[in-house]
PDB file of C-alpha atoms and ligand atoms in Angstrom:
ATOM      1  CA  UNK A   1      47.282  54.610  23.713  1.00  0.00           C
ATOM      2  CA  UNK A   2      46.059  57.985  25.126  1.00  0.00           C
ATOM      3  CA  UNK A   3      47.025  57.206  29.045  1.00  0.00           C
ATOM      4  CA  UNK A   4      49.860  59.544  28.936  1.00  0.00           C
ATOM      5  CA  UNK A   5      47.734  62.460  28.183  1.00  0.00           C
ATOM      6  CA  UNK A   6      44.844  63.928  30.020  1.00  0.00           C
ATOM      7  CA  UNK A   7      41.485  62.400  30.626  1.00  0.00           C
ATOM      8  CA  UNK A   8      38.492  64.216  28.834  1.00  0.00           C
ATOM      9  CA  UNK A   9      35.921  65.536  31.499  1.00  0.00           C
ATOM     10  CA  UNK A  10      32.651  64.846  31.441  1.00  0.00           C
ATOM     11  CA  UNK A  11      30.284  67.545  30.418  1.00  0.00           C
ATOM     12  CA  UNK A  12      28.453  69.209  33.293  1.00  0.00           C
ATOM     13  CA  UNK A  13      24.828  69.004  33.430  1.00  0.00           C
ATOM     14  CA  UNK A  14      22.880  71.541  31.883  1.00  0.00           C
ATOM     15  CA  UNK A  15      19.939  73.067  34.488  1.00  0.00           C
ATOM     16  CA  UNK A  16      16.001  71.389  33.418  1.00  0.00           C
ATOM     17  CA  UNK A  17      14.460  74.085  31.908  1.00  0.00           C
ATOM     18  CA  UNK A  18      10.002  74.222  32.912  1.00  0.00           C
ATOM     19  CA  UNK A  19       8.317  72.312  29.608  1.00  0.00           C
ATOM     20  CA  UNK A  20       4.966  74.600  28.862  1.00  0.00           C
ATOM     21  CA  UNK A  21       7.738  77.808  28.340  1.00  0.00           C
ATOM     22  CA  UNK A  22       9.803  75.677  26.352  1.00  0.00           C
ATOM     23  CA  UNK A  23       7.076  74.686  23.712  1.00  0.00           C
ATOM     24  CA  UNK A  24       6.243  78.129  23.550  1.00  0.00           C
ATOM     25  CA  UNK A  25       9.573  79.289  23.136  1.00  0.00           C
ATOM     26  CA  UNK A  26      10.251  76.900  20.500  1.00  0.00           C
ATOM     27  CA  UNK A  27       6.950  77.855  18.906  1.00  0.00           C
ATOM     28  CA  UNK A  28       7.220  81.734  18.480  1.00  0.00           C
ATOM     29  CA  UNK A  29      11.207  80.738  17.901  1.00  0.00           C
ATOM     30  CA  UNK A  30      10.314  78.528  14.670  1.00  0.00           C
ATOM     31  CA  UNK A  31       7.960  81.229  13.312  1.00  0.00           C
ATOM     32  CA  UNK A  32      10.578  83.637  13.411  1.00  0.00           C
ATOM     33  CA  UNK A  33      13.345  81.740  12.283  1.00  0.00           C
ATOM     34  CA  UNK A  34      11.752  80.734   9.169  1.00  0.00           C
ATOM     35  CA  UNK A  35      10.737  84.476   8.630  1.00  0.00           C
ATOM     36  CA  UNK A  36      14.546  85.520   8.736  1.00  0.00           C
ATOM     37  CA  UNK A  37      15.574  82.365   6.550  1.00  0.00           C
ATOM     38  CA  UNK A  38      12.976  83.651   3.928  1.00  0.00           C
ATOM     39  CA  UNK A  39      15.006  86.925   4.218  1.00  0.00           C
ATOM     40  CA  UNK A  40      18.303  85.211   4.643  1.00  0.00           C
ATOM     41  CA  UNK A  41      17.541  83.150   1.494  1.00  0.00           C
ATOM     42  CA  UNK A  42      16.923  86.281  -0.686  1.00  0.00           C
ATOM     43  CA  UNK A  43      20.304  88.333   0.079  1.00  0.00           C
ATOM     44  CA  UNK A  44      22.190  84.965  -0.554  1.00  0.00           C
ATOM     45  CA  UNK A  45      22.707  84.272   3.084  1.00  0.00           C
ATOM     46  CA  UNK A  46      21.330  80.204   3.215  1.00  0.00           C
ATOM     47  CA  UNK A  47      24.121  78.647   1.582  1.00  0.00           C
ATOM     48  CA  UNK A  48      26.866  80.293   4.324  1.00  0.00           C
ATOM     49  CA  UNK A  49      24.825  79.668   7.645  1.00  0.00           C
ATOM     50  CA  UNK A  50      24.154  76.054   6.206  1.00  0.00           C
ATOM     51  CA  UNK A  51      28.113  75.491   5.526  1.00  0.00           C
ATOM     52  CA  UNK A  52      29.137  77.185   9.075  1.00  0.00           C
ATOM     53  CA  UNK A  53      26.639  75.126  10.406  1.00  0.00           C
ATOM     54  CA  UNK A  54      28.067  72.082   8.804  1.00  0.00           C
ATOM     55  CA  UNK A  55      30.625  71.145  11.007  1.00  0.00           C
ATOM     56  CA  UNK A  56      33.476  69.136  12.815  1.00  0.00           C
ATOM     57  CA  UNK A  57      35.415  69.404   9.630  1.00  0.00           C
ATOM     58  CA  UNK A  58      37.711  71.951  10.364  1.00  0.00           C
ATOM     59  CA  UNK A  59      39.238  72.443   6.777  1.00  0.00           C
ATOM     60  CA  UNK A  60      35.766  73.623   5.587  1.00  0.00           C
ATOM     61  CA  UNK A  61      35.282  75.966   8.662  1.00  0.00           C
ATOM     62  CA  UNK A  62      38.397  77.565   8.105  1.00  0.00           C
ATOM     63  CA  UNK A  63      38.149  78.147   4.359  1.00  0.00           C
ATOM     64  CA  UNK A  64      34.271  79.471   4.829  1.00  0.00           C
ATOM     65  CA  UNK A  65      36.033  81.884   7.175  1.00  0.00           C
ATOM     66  CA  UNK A  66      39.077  83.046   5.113  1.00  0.00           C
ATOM     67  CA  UNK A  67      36.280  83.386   2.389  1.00  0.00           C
ATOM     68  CA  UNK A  68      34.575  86.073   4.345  1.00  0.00           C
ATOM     69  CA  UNK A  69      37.891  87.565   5.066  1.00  0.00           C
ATOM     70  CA  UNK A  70      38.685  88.973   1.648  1.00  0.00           C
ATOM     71  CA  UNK A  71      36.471  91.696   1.961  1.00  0.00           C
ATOM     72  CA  UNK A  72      38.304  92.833   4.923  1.00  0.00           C
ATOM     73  CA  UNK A  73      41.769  91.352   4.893  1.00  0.00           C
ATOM     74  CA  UNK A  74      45.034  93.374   6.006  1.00  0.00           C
ATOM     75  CA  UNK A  75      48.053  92.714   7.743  1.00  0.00           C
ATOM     76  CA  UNK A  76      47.852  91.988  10.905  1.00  0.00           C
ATOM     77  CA  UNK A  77      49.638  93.469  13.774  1.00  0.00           C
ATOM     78  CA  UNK A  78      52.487  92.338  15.798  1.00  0.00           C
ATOM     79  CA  UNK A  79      50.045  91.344  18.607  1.00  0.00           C
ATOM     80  CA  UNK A  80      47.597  89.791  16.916  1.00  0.00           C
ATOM     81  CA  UNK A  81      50.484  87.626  14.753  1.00  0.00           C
ATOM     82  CA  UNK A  82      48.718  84.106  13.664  1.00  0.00           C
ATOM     83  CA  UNK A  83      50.911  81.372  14.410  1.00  0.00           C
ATOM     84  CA  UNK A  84      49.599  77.391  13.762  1.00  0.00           C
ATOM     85  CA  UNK A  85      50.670  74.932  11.779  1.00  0.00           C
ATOM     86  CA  UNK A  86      49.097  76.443   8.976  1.00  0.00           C
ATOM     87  CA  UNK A  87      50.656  79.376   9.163  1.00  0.00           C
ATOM     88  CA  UNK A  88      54.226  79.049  10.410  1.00  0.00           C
ATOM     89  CA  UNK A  89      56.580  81.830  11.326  1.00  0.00           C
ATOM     90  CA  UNK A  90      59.761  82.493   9.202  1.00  0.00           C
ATOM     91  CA  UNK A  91      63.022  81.297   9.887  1.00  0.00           C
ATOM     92  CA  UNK A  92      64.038  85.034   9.754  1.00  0.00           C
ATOM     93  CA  UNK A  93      61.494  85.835  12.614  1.00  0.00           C
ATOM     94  CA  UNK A  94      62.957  87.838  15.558  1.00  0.00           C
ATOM     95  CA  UNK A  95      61.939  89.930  18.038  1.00  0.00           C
ATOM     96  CA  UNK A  96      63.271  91.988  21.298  1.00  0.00           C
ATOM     97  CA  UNK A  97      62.496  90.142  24.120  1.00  0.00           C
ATOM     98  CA  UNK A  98      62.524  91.452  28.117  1.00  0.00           C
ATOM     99  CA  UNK A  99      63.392  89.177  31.129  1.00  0.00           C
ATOM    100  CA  UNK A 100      59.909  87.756  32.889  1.00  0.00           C
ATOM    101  CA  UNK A 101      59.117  85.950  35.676  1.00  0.00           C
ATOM    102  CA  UNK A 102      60.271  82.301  34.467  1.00  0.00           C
ATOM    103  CA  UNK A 103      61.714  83.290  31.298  1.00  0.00           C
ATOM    104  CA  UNK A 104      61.461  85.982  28.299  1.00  0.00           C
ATOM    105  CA  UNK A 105      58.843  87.624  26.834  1.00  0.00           C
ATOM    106  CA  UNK A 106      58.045  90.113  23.861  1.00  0.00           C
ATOM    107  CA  UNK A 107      59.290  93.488  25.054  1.00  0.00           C
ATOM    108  CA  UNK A 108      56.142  94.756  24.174  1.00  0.00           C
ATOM    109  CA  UNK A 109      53.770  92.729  25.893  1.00  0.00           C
ATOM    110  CA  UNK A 110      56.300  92.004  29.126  1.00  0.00           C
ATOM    111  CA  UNK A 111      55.190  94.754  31.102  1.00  0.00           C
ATOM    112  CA  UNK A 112      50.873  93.442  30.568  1.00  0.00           C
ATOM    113  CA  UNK A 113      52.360  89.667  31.804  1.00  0.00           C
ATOM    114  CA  UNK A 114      54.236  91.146  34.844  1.00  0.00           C
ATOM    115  CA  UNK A 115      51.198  93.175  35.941  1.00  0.00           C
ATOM    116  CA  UNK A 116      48.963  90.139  35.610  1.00  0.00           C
ATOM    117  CA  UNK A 117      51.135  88.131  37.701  1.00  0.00           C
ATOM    118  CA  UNK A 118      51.297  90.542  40.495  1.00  0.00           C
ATOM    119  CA  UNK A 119      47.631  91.338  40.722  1.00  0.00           C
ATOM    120  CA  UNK A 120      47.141  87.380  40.940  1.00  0.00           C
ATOM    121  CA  UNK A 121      50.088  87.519  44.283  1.00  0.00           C
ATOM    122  CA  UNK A 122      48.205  90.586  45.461  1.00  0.00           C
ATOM    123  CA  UNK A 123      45.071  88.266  45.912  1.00  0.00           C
ATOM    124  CA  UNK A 124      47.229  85.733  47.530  1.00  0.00           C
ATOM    125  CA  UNK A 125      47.146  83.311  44.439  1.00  0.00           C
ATOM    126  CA  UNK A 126      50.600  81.599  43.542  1.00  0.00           C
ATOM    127  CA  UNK A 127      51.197  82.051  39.303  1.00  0.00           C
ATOM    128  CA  UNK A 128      54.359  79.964  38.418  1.00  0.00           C
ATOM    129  CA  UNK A 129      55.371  80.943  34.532  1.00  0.00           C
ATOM    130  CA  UNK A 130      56.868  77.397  33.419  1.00  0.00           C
ATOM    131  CA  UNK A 131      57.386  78.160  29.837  1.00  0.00           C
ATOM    132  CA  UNK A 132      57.422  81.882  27.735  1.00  0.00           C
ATOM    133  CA  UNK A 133      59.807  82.656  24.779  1.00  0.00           C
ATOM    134  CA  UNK A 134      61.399  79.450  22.946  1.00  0.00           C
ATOM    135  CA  UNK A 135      63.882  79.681  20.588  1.00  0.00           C
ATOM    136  CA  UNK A 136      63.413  77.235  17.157  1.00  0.00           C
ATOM    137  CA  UNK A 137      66.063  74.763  18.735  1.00  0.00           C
ATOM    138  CA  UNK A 138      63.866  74.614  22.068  1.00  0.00           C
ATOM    139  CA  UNK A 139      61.007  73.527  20.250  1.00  0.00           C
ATOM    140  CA  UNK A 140      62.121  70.962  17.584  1.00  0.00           C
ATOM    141  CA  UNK A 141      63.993  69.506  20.962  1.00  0.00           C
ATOM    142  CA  UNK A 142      60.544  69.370  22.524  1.00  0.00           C
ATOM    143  CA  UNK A 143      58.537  68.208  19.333  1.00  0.00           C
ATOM    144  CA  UNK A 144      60.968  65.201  18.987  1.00  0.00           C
ATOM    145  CA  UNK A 145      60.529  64.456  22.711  1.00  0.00           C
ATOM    146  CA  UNK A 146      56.642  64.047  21.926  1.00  0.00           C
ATOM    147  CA  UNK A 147      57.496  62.297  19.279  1.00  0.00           C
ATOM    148  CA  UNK A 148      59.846  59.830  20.982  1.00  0.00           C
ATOM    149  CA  UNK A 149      56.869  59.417  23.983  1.00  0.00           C
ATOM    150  CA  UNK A 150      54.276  58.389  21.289  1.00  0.00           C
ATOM    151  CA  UNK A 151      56.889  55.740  19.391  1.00  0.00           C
ATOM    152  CA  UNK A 152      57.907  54.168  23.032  1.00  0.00           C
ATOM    153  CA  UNK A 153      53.860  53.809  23.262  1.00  0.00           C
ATOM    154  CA  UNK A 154      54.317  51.270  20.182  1.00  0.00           C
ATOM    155  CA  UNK A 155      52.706  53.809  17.545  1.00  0.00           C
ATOM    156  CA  UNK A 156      54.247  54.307  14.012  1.00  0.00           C
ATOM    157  CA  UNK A 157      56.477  57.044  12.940  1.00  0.00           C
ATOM    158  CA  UNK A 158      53.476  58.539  10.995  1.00  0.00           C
ATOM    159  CA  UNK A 159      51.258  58.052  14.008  1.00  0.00           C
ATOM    160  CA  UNK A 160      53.324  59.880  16.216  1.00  0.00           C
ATOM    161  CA  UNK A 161      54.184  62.582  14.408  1.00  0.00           C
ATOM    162  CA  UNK A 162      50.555  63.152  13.858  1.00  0.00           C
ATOM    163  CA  UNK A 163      49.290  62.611  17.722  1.00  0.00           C
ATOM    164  CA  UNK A 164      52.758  64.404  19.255  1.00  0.00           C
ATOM    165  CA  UNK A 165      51.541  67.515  17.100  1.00  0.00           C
ATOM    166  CA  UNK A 166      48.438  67.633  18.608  1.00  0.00           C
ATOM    167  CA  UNK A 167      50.380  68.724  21.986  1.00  0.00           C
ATOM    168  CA  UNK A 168      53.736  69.824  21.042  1.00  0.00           C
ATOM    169  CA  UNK A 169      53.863  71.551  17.200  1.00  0.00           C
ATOM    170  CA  UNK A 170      56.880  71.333  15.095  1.00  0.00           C
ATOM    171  CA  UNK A 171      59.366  74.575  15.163  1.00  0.00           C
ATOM    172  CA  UNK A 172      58.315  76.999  13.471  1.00  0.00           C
ATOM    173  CA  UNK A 173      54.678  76.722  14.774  1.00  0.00           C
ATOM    174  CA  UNK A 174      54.754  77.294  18.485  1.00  0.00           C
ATOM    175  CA  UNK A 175      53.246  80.634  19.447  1.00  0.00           C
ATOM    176  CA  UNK A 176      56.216  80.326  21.976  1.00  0.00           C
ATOM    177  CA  UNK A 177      58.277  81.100  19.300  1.00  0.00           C
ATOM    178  CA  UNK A 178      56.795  84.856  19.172  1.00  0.00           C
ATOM    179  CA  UNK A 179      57.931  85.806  22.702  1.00  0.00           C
ATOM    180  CA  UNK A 180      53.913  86.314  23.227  1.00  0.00           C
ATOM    181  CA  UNK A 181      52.932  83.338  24.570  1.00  0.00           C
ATOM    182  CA  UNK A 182      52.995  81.933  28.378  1.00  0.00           C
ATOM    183  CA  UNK A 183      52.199  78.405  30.219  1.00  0.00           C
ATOM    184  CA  UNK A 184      51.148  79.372  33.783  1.00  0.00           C
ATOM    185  CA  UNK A 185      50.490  76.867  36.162  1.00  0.00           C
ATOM    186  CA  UNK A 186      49.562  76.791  40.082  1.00  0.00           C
ATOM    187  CA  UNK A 187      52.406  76.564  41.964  1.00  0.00           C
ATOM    188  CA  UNK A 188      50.798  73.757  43.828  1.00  0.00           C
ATOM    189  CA  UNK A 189      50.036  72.112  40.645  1.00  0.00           C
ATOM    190  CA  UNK A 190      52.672  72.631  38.131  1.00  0.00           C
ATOM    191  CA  UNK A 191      51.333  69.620  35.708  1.00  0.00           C
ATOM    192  CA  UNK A 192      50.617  70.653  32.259  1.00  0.00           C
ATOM    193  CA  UNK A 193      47.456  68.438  32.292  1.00  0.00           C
ATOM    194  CA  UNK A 194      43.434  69.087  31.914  1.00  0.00           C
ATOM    195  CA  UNK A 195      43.084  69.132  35.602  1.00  0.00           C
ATOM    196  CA  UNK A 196      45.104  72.577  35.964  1.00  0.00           C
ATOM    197  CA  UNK A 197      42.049  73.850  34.923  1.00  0.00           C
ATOM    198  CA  UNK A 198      40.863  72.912  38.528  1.00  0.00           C
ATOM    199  CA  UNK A 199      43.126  75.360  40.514  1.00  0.00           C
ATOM    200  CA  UNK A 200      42.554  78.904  41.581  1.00  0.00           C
ATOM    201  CA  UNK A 201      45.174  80.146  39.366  1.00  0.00           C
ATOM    202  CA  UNK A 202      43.164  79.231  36.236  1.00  0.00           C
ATOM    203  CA  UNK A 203      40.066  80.396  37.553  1.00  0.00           C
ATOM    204  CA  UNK A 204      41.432  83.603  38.396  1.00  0.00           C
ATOM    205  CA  UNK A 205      43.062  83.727  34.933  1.00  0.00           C
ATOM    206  CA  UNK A 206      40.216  82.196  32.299  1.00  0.00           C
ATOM    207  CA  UNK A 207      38.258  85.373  34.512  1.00  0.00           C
ATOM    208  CA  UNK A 208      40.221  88.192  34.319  1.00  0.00           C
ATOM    209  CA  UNK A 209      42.916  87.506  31.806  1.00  0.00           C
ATOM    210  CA  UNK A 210      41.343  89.578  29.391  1.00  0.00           C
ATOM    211  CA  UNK A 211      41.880  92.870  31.289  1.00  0.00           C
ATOM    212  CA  UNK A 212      45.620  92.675  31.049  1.00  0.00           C
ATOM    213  CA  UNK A 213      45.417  91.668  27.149  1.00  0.00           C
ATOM    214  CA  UNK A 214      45.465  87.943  27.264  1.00  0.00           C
ATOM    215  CA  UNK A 215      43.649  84.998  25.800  1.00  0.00           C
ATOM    216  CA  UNK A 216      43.053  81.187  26.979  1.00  0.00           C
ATOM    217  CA  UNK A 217      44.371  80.207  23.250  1.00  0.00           C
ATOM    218  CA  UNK A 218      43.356  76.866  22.904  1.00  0.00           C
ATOM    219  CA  UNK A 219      39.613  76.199  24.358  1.00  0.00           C
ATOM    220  CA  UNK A 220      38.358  73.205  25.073  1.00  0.00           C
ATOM    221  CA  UNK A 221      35.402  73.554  22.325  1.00  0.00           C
ATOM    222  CA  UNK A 222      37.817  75.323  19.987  1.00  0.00           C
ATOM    223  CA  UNK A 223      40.023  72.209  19.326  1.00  0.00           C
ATOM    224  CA  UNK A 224      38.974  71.241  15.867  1.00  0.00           C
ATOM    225  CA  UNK A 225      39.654  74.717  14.854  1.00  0.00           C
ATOM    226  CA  UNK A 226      43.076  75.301  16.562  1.00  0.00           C
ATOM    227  CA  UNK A 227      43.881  71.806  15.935  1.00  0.00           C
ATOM    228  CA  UNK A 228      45.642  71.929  19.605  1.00  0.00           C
ATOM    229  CA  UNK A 229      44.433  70.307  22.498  1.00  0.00           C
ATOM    230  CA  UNK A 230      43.176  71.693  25.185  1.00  0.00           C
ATOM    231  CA  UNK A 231      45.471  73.623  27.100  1.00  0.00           C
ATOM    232  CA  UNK A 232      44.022  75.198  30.445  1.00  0.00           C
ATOM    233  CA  UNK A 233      47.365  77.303  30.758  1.00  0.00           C
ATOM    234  CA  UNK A 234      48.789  78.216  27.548  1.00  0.00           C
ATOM    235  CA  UNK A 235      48.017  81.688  27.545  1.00  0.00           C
ATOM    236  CA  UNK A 236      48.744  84.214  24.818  1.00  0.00           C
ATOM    237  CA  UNK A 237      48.834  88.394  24.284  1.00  0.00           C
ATOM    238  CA  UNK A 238      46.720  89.880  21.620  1.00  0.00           C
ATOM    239  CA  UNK A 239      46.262  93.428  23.492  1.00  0.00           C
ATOM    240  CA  UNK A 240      43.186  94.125  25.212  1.00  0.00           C
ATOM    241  CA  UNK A 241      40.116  95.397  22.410  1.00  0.00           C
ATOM    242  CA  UNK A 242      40.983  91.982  21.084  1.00  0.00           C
ATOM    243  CA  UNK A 243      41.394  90.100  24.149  1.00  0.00           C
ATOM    244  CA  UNK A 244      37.884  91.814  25.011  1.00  0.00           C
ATOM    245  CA  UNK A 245      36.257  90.848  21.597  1.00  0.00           C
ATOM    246  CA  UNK A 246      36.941  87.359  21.793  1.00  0.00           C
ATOM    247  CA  UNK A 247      35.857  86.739  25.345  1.00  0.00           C
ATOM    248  CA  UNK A 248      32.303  88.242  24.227  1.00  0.00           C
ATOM    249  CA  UNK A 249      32.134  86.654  20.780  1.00  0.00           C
ATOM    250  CA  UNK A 250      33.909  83.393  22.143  1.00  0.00           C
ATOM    251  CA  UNK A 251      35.953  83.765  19.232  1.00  0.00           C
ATOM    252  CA  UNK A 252      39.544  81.518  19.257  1.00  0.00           C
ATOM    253  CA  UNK A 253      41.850  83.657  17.280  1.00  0.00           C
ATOM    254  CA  UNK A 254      41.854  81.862  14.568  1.00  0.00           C
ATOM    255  CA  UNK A 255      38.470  82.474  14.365  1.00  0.00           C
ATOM    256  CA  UNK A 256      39.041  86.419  15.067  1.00  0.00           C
ATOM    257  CA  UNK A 257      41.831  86.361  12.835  1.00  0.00           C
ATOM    258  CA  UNK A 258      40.093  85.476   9.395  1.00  0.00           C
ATOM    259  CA  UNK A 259      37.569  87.552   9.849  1.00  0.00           C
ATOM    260  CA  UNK A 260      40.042  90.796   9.761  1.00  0.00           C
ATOM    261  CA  UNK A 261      43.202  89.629   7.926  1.00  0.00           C
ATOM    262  CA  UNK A 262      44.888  87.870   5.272  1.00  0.00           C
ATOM    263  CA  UNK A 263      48.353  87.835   6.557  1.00  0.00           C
ATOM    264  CA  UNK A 264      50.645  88.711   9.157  1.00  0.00           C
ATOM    265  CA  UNK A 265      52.658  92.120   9.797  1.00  0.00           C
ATOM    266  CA  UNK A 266      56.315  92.070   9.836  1.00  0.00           C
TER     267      UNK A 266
HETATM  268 ZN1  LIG B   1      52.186  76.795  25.728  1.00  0.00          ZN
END
């Protein structure tokens, strides 16, 4: 039922590592783990590594990580604005957009998109924008589509709804919807499919998208906590401490977000 949709890739092989070293390594690393868990264990610290350790549930991760952000929540701003399923914009939502290559954009943030897009021509690479700012109406009209794909594939109304959300979320929870979000493609690939991940364009980007403020917002190992597939071209603006932050941590931002906020800005 999942031929319409990209093929996982296989994991690449990870380099043999000498043996003796190894033992020894995971020796002295054993002694001193179980030296910080005794100190761990006495400030209260067990119980949280054991639950973030617990994993592929996502609800848990995500409440063990709003937990921690009460002691530091605030509203977050207009760049860093938290859009998911979970947390879906209001239907008052606007915001000024600018003109972009291939569509609109948040004014704010228009100017850090063009400038990527230029640096990538100026190093002879070919960017193609196929999707920025959508209005509510543009994305219910897409969401149904998805929906209408999955049904024609013989699944049930329920089904579909649940796998067409895994590509294309309902109105209301597209980052699209913020003006802040971007699908590039190669222009000598413009498929919105796993292999995109395979052209210069996205090497070039996943490297350096950072710089200019940008994030690759829905990993590949980040999909039980987005709850979005992964999408090697959605990318999004967060500014560029952030952007910068969650390349090092390897943070998705949801992840970055609950540790910092409790709710959006306005
Ligand atoms: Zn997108």
């Amino acid at each position: 039922m999942r031929s319409q949709r990209p093929v996982r890739h296989l994991h690449r092989g990870r380099k043999q590592r000498p043996l003796l070293p190894c033992l020894l390594g995971g020796l002295v690393g054993g002694i001193c783990l179980l030296a910080l868990l005794g100190m761990a264990a006495r400030w209260g610290l067990v119980s949280v590594l054991a639950r973030e350790a617990a994993p592929q549930d996502s609800s848990l991760r995500v409440s063990v990580s709003l937990e921690s952000s009460q002691d530091t929540g605030g509203e977050a701003p207009w760049y860093l604005r938290l859009v998911n399923p979970q947390t879906p914009l209001s239907p008052e939502f606007t915001v000024e957009l600018t003109e972009v290559a291939g569509g609109q954009f948040d004014s704010r943030a228009a100017e850090a998109l063009s400038q990527m897009l230029s640096q990538m021509e100026d190093e002879g690479l070919s960017p193609l924008v196929c999707s920025s700012f959508r209005t509510w109406e543009d994305q219910e009209t897409l969401h149904q589509n998805e929906v209408d794909l999955w049904l024609s594939q013989g699944l049930t109304e329920e089904a579909a709804q649940e796998e067409a959300s895994r590509w294309v979320v309902p109105a209301g929870t597209s980052e699209h919807e913020t003006g802040l979000a971007a699908d590039i493609v190669s222009s000598a690939y413009q498929v919105l499919e796993e292999e995109q991940e395979d052209t210069p364009e996205q090497w070039w980007l996943m490297e350096h998208c950072w710089e200019y403020g940008f994030i690759l917002r829905y990993p590949k190992d980040k999909t039980d906590v987005t709850g979005v597939g992964y999408e090697p071209w959605h990318y999004r603006y967060v500014g560029v401490e952030a952007a910068q932050e969650m390349k090092e941590s390897g943070q998705c931002l949801e992840e970055y977000w609950a540790a910092r906020f409790t709710r959006n800005g306005s």
